Short mmCIF file of C-alpha atoms in Angstrom, two decimals:
data_model
loop_
_atom_site.label_atom_id
_atom_site.label_comp_id
_atom_site.label_asym_id
_atom_site.label_seq_id
_atom_site.Cartn_x
_atom_site.Cartn_y
_atom_site.Cartn_z
CA MET M 1361 0.00 0.00 0.00
CA GLY M 1362 2.79 2.40 0.94
CA SER M 1363 4.64 1.57 -2.29
CA SER M 1364 1.48 2.16 -4.37
CA LEU M 1365 0.84 5.53 -2.73
CA SER M 1366 4.46 6.50 -3.29
CA ASN M 1367 4.14 5.59 -6.96
CA LEU M 1368 1.00 7.68 -7.30
CA THR M 1369 2.53 10.74 -5.65
CA GLU M 1370 5.66 10.44 -7.77
CA GLY M 1371 3.79 9.70 -10.99
CA ALA M 1372 4.17 13.21 -12.40
CA ALA M 1373 7.97 13.01 -12.26
CA SER M 1374 8.01 9.68 -14.11
CA GLY M 1375 5.47 10.66 -16.75
CA ARG M 1376 2.75 8.42 -15.31
CA PRO M 1377 -0.55 9.71 -13.82
CA GLY M 1378 -0.34 10.49 -10.11
CA LEU M 1379 -2.38 11.93 -7.29
CA GLY M 1380 -1.30 15.40 -8.35
CA ASP M 1381 -3.22 14.93 -11.63
CA ILE M 1382 -6.59 14.54 -9.86
CA PRO M 1383 -8.65 17.74 -10.33
CA GLU M 1384 -9.00 19.77 -7.16
CA SER M 1385 -12.80 19.74 -7.53
CA CYS M 1386 -12.81 15.92 -7.49
CA VAL M 1387 -10.63 15.84 -4.40
CA ALA M 1388 -13.01 18.29 -2.70
CA CYS M 1389 -15.93 15.95 -3.43
CA VAL M 1390 -14.08 13.09 -1.72
CA PHE M 1391 -13.23 15.31 1.26
CA MET M 1392 -16.95 15.86 1.86
CA TYR M 1393 -17.05 12.29 3.23
CA LEU M 1394 -13.95 12.52 5.44
CA THR M 1395 -13.45 13.86 8.94
CA PRO M 1396 -11.52 17.11 9.56
CA PRO M 1397 -8.45 15.28 10.95
CA GLU M 1398 -8.38 13.02 7.87
CA ILE M 1399 -8.65 16.04 5.57
CA CYS M 1400 -5.76 17.80 7.32
CA ASN M 1401 -3.58 14.71 7.03
CA LEU M 1402 -4.26 14.29 3.30
CA ALA M 1403 -3.64 18.00 2.66
CA ARG M 1404 0.08 17.31 3.00
CA LEU M 1405 0.20 15.08 -0.08
CA ASN M 1406 0.31 17.67 -2.87
CA ARG M 1407 -0.93 21.04 -4.11
CA ALA M 1408 -4.31 19.76 -5.34
CA PHE M 1409 -5.05 18.17 -1.99
CA ARG M 1410 -3.96 21.31 -0.14
CA GLY M 1411 -6.21 23.43 -2.29
CA ALA M 1412 -9.21 21.14 -1.78
CA ALA M 1413 -8.50 21.02 1.96
CA SER M 1414 -8.86 24.82 2.10
CA SER M 1415 -12.10 24.93 0.12
CA ASP M 1416 -14.99 26.75 1.79
CA SER M 1417 -17.43 24.23 0.32
CA VAL M 1418 -15.64 21.40 2.15
CA TRP M 1419 -15.57 23.11 5.55
CA GLU M 1420 -19.07 24.55 5.25
CA ASN M 1421 -20.17 20.93 5.18
CA LYS M 1422 -18.29 20.21 8.45
CA LEU M 1423 -19.73 23.15 10.41
CA PRO M 1424 -23.05 22.87 12.27
CA PRO M 1425 -25.95 24.49 10.38
CA ASN M 1426 -26.26 27.30 12.95
CA TYR M 1427 -22.56 28.01 13.41
CA GLN M 1428 -23.31 31.73 13.09
CA ASP M 1429 -25.00 31.56 16.51
CA LEU M 1430 -21.67 30.46 17.98
CA LEU M 1431 -19.80 33.18 16.10
CA ASP M 1432 -22.20 35.77 17.51
CA LEU M 1433 -20.70 35.05 20.95
CA LEU M 1434 -17.32 36.33 19.71
CA PRO M 1435 -16.17 39.83 18.75
CA PRO M 1436 -16.65 40.24 14.96
CA GLU M 1437 -12.96 41.00 14.45
CA ARG M 1438 -12.12 37.46 15.60
CA TYR M 1439 -13.70 35.92 12.50
CA HIS M 1440 -14.12 38.76 9.99
CA ASN M 1441 -12.94 37.68 6.50
CA SER M 1442 -11.98 34.24 7.85
CA SER M 1443 -12.24 31.15 5.66
CA LYS M 1444 -14.62 28.36 6.67
CA LYS M 1445 -11.60 26.26 7.61
CA ASP M 1446 -10.39 28.98 9.98
CA ILE M 1447 -13.90 29.32 11.42
CA PHE M 1448 -14.00 25.58 12.08
CA ALA M 1449 -10.63 25.80 13.87
CA LEU M 1450 -11.84 28.82 15.87
CA LEU M 1451 -15.08 27.15 16.99
CA SER M 1452 -13.37 23.86 17.86
CA ARG M 1453 -11.84 25.75 20.78
CA PRO M 1454 -14.08 26.71 23.75
CA VAL M 1455 -16.10 29.87 23.16
CA PRO M 1456 -16.94 31.43 26.56
CA PHE M 1457 -20.17 33.30 27.27
CA ASP M 1458 -22.25 34.40 30.27
CA ASP M 1459 -19.25 36.12 31.91
CA GLY M 1460 -17.07 33.10 31.16
CA ASN M 1461 -19.23 30.73 33.24
CA LYS M 1462 -20.37 28.78 30.18
CA GLU M 1463 -18.53 27.46 27.14
CA VAL M 1464 -19.64 26.09 23.80
CA TRP M 1465 -17.54 24.44 21.11
CA ILE M 1466 -17.78 22.03 18.17
CA ASP M 1467 -16.27 18.58 18.27
CA ARG M 1468 -13.10 18.43 16.14
CA VAL M 1469 -14.07 15.15 14.48
CA THR M 1470 -17.82 15.45 13.95
CA GLY M 1471 -18.47 19.21 14.05
CA ARG M 1472 -21.31 18.68 16.53
CA VAL M 1473 -22.06 21.21 19.28
CA CYS M 1474 -21.03 20.61 22.90
CA MET M 1475 -21.42 22.80 25.98
CA SER M 1476 -20.25 23.05 29.58
CA ILE M 1477 -21.57 25.12 32.49
CA SER M 1478 -19.27 25.97 35.40
CA ALA M 1479 -20.29 25.60 39.04
CA ARG M 1480 -20.05 29.42 39.13
CA GLY M 1481 -22.80 29.52 36.52
CA MET M 1482 -25.22 27.60 38.76
CA ALA M 1483 -27.27 28.44 41.84
CA ILE M 1484 -25.82 26.58 44.84
CA THR M 1485 -27.57 26.69 48.21
CA GLY M 1486 -25.30 28.28 50.83
CA ILE M 1487 -22.48 29.08 48.41
CA GLU M 1488 -21.95 32.54 49.97
CA ASP M 1489 -21.26 31.07 53.42
CA ARG M 1490 -17.66 29.83 53.76
CA ARG M 1491 -18.68 27.62 56.67
CA TYR M 1492 -20.33 25.41 54.06
CA TRP M 1493 -18.69 26.00 50.68
CA ASN M 1494 -15.32 27.11 49.32
CA TRP M 1495 -14.10 27.87 45.81
CA VAL M 1496 -11.02 25.76 45.13
CA PRO M 1497 -8.69 26.67 42.20
CA THR M 1498 -7.52 23.63 40.24
CA GLU M 1499 -6.13 22.62 36.86
CA GLU M 1500 -8.46 19.60 36.90
CA SER M 1501 -11.40 21.75 35.81
CA ARG M 1502 -11.72 23.39 32.39
CA PHE M 1503 -12.91 26.47 34.31
CA ASN M 1504 -9.90 26.29 36.70
CA VAL M 1505 -12.12 26.33 39.80
CA VAL M 1506 -14.55 23.97 41.55
CA ALA M 1507 -17.04 24.39 44.38
CA TYR M 1508 -16.06 22.33 47.42
CA LEU M 1509 -18.69 21.45 50.04
CA GLN M 1510 -17.40 21.01 53.60
CA GLN M 1511 -20.70 20.31 55.31
CA ILE M 1512 -24.36 21.19 54.84
CA TRP M 1513 -27.82 19.86 55.64
CA TRP M 1514 -29.78 21.17 52.65
CA PHE M 1515 -27.90 20.34 49.45
CA GLU M 1516 -29.20 21.76 46.17
CA VAL M 1517 -27.53 22.83 42.91
CA ASP M 1518 -29.64 24.30 40.08
CA GLY M 1519 -28.71 25.57 36.65
CA ALA M 1520 -30.22 26.59 33.32
CA VAL M 1521 -29.11 27.54 29.83
CA LYS M 1522 -31.01 28.81 26.79
CA PHE M 1523 -29.29 28.18 23.48
CA PRO M 1524 -30.12 27.38 19.83
CA PHE M 1525 -28.83 23.82 19.92
CA PRO M 1526 -28.71 22.18 16.45
CA ALA M 1527 -31.01 19.21 15.86
CA ASP M 1528 -29.57 16.25 17.76
CA ILE M 1529 -30.00 14.04 20.83
CA TYR M 1530 -28.12 15.43 23.84
CA THR M 1531 -27.00 14.00 27.16
CA VAL M 1532 -26.75 16.10 30.34
CA LEU M 1533 -24.01 15.15 32.85
CA PHE M 1534 -22.89 16.42 36.26
CA ARG M 1535 -19.11 16.09 36.89
CA LEU M 1536 -18.50 15.43 40.60
CA HIS M 1537 -15.67 14.34 42.87
CA LEU M 1538 -15.83 12.88 46.39
CA GLY M 1539 -13.01 14.18 48.57
CA ARG M 1540 -10.70 17.18 48.38
CA PHE M 1541 -7.57 16.90 46.25
CA THR M 1542 -4.27 18.77 46.38
CA LYS M 1543 -0.76 18.37 45.03
CA ARG M 1544 2.16 17.54 47.28
CA LEU M 1545 5.65 17.23 45.87
CA GLY M 1546 4.11 16.99 42.41
CA ARG M 1547 1.78 14.12 43.34
CA ARG M 1548 -2.00 14.21 43.56
CA VAL M 1549 -3.25 13.60 47.10
CA CYS M 1550 -6.90 13.23 48.20
CA THR M 1551 -8.30 13.72 51.66
CA PHE M 1552 -11.72 12.59 52.83
CA ASP M 1553 -11.95 14.34 56.20
CA HIS M 1554 -15.25 16.01 55.30
CA THR M 1555 -16.66 13.21 53.13
CA HIS M 1556 -19.80 11.87 54.77
CA GLY M 1557 -23.54 11.47 54.35
CA TRP M 1558 -23.62 10.43 50.69
CA ASP M 1559 -24.12 6.73 51.48
CA ILE M 1560 -27.26 7.25 53.57
CA LYS M 1561 -29.65 8.40 50.86
CA PRO M 1562 -29.25 8.93 47.10
CA VAL M 1563 -28.93 12.29 45.36
CA ARG M 1564 -31.75 13.16 42.99
CA PHE M 1565 -30.90 14.53 39.53
CA GLU M 1566 -33.51 16.35 37.44
CA LEU M 1567 -33.74 17.63 33.86
CA SER M 1568 -36.42 19.61 32.02
CA THR M 1569 -36.58 21.47 28.71
CA SER M 1570 -38.73 24.26 27.30
CA ASP M 1571 -40.50 21.83 24.93
CA GLY M 1572 -41.90 19.85 27.86
CA HIS M 1573 -39.37 17.05 28.27
CA GLN M 1574 -38.71 15.96 31.87
CA SER M 1575 -36.57 13.24 33.38
CA SER M 1576 -35.07 12.38 36.75
CA CYS M 1577 -32.88 9.73 38.34
CA GLU M 1578 -31.14 8.96 41.62
CA PHE M 1579 -27.57 7.93 42.41
CA CYS M 1580 -25.82 7.06 45.64
CA LEU M 1581 -22.61 9.08 45.48
CA ASP M 1582 -20.69 7.05 48.05
CA GLU M 1583 -20.13 3.32 48.36
CA THR M 1584 -19.28 2.08 51.83
CA GLU M 1585 -19.80 -1.62 51.14
CA GLN M 1586 -16.82 -2.16 48.85
CA ASP M 1587 -14.40 -5.04 48.80
CA GLU M 1588 -11.34 -4.11 50.86
CA ALA M 1589 -9.00 -5.12 48.05
CA ASP M 1590 -10.81 -3.03 45.45
CA GLY M 1591 -11.50 -0.03 47.67
CA ASN M 1592 -14.18 2.58 47.06
CA HIS M 1593 -14.23 3.33 43.34
CA LYS M 1594 -16.22 6.54 43.75
CA ARG M 1595 -13.87 8.34 46.10
CA GLY M 1596 -10.96 10.34 44.74
CA CYS M 1597 -12.14 10.16 41.11
CA TRP M 1598 -14.03 12.50 38.84
CA ILE M 1599 -17.31 10.83 37.91
CA GLU M 1600 -19.84 11.95 35.30
CA TYR M 1601 -23.42 11.31 36.42
CA LYS M 1602 -25.90 11.12 33.57
CA VAL M 1603 -29.03 13.12 34.35
CA GLY M 1604 -30.90 12.28 31.16
CA GLU M 1605 -31.31 12.99 27.46
CA PHE M 1606 -33.34 15.45 25.42
CA ILE M 1607 -34.09 15.77 21.72
CA VAL M 1608 -33.79 18.95 19.65
CA THR M 1609 -35.56 18.93 16.28
CA ASN M 1610 -34.82 22.54 15.29
CA SER M 1611 -32.43 25.21 16.54
CA GLU M 1612 -35.22 27.83 16.37
CA PRO M 1613 -36.62 28.73 18.79
CA PRO M 1614 -33.71 28.26 21.22
CA THR M 1615 -34.08 25.38 23.68
CA GLU M 1616 -34.02 26.17 27.40
CA VAL M 1617 -32.51 23.37 29.48
CA LYS M 1618 -32.88 23.27 33.28
CA PHE M 1619 -30.98 20.81 35.46
CA ALA M 1620 -30.57 20.17 39.17
CA MET M 1621 -29.13 17.85 41.78
CA LYS M 1622 -30.42 17.79 45.34
CA GLN M 1623 -30.38 15.88 48.60
CA ILE M 1624 -32.67 17.85 50.88
CA ASP M 1625 -33.32 15.27 53.59
CA CYS M 1626 -32.39 17.34 56.64
CA THR M 1627 -32.12 14.34 58.98
CA HIS M 1628 -28.39 14.12 58.30
CA SER M 1629 -25.55 16.35 57.09
CA LYS M 1630 -23.34 15.69 54.08
CA GLY M 1631 -20.02 17.02 52.88
CA GLY M 1632 -16.69 16.44 51.17
CA LEU M 1633 -17.95 16.90 47.60
CA CYS M 1634 -16.49 18.88 44.66
CA VAL M 1635 -18.88 20.21 42.02
CA ASP M 1636 -17.09 21.01 38.77
CA ALA M 1637 -19.51 21.51 35.89
CA VAL M 1638 -22.45 20.29 33.86
CA PHE M 1639 -21.83 19.03 30.33
CA ILE M 1640 -24.34 18.91 27.47
CA ILE M 1641 -22.97 16.61 24.77
CA PRO M 1642 -24.48 14.77 21.77
CA SER M 1643 -25.43 11.37 23.16
CA ASN M 1644 -23.73 8.95 20.79
CA LEU M 1645 -20.68 11.23 20.64
CA ARG M 1646 -20.21 10.59 24.36
CA GLU M 1647 -20.44 6.83 23.79
CA HIS M 1648 -17.83 6.98 20.99
CA LYS M 1649 -15.46 8.94 23.23
CA ARG M 1650 -15.88 6.42 26.06
CA ARG M 1651 -14.96 3.60 23.68
CA GLY M 1652 -11.97 5.54 22.40
CA VAL M 1653 -13.36 5.83 18.86
CA LEU M 1654 -13.18 9.64 18.96
CA LYS M 1655 -10.53 11.77 20.65
#
C-alpha cells in the first residue's frame, strides 16, 4: 500500500498519472465524506489536496448548520474575513459566554455542538457562606475552579441555559468528585476528612426542557460496602453522572434546558464533595469517546 501511494505521488515526475493529476474539484468531493483530521492529514500530499482542503465548500459541510449563533458570541474582528476552515478551527476551541461561566464548542471530528456550564454559573444553596462551601482553584477543571462542600444539611444545585442547539439528541451530565484533592511534591493527594452522608440516601438529579421534556434519576454518590482489596471506586475520582437525554428537532426557537441535583433530607448532614460543571454533549458522541473511537 505504501509503495502504491508513493508511486502515485511520484507519478508526475516519471510521466505516469499520479495523485497530483486529480482535479482539485474531485478531491473536494471526496473530502466531503472525510473527517476534519483526515482532511488535514491528506492536505500534505500535494498542491491539489492542499487546495481542496482549504475549500470553503468542504468546511461549510463540516460546520453545524447554525454556526453563526456560535460566532455571535465572539467579537466580529475574531472571525471577519476568515475562511470556513479557519472558522472551524476557531469554533473547535471553547467559546466562553455568560461572563465566562459557560462554554460552547464544536467537536473536532464530527463538528457537533457541545457545551459546559461551570459551578459558578449555577445556583448553589449556601455558596456565599464559607462555613459550608469554598471555591477551590484547580487545573483539573476546564474552568480552573470547583465548588467544594465542607458540610451542609440542605444540598441543592440548580442551573439553566437557553441556546439554539442544532437538531440532535443530547445527554446532560454532572461532573462530581468525592473528597478534596491537592498536590504535594508533584503528586495528587486526596483527603476525605469532610466526606460523609452520601451513602445514607441517594442524590436526585432532574432535567427539564422548554418543549416539555422531563426526566429524573437517583444515584448514591458514596459506596461504603466495597471489597477491601478493590476499595471505594467513587472516592478520589471524577465521575460523570448522567441526568438524562433530550431531543432537539430545530435550533429555532432556542431550547431552554434546566438541570438540578439535590439531597434535601435534613435528617443528616453531608459534605466532602467537589462540584465542577455540567456538560451537554451529543449522546452517541459521548459513547464513541468512552470507547476511544473519537478523541
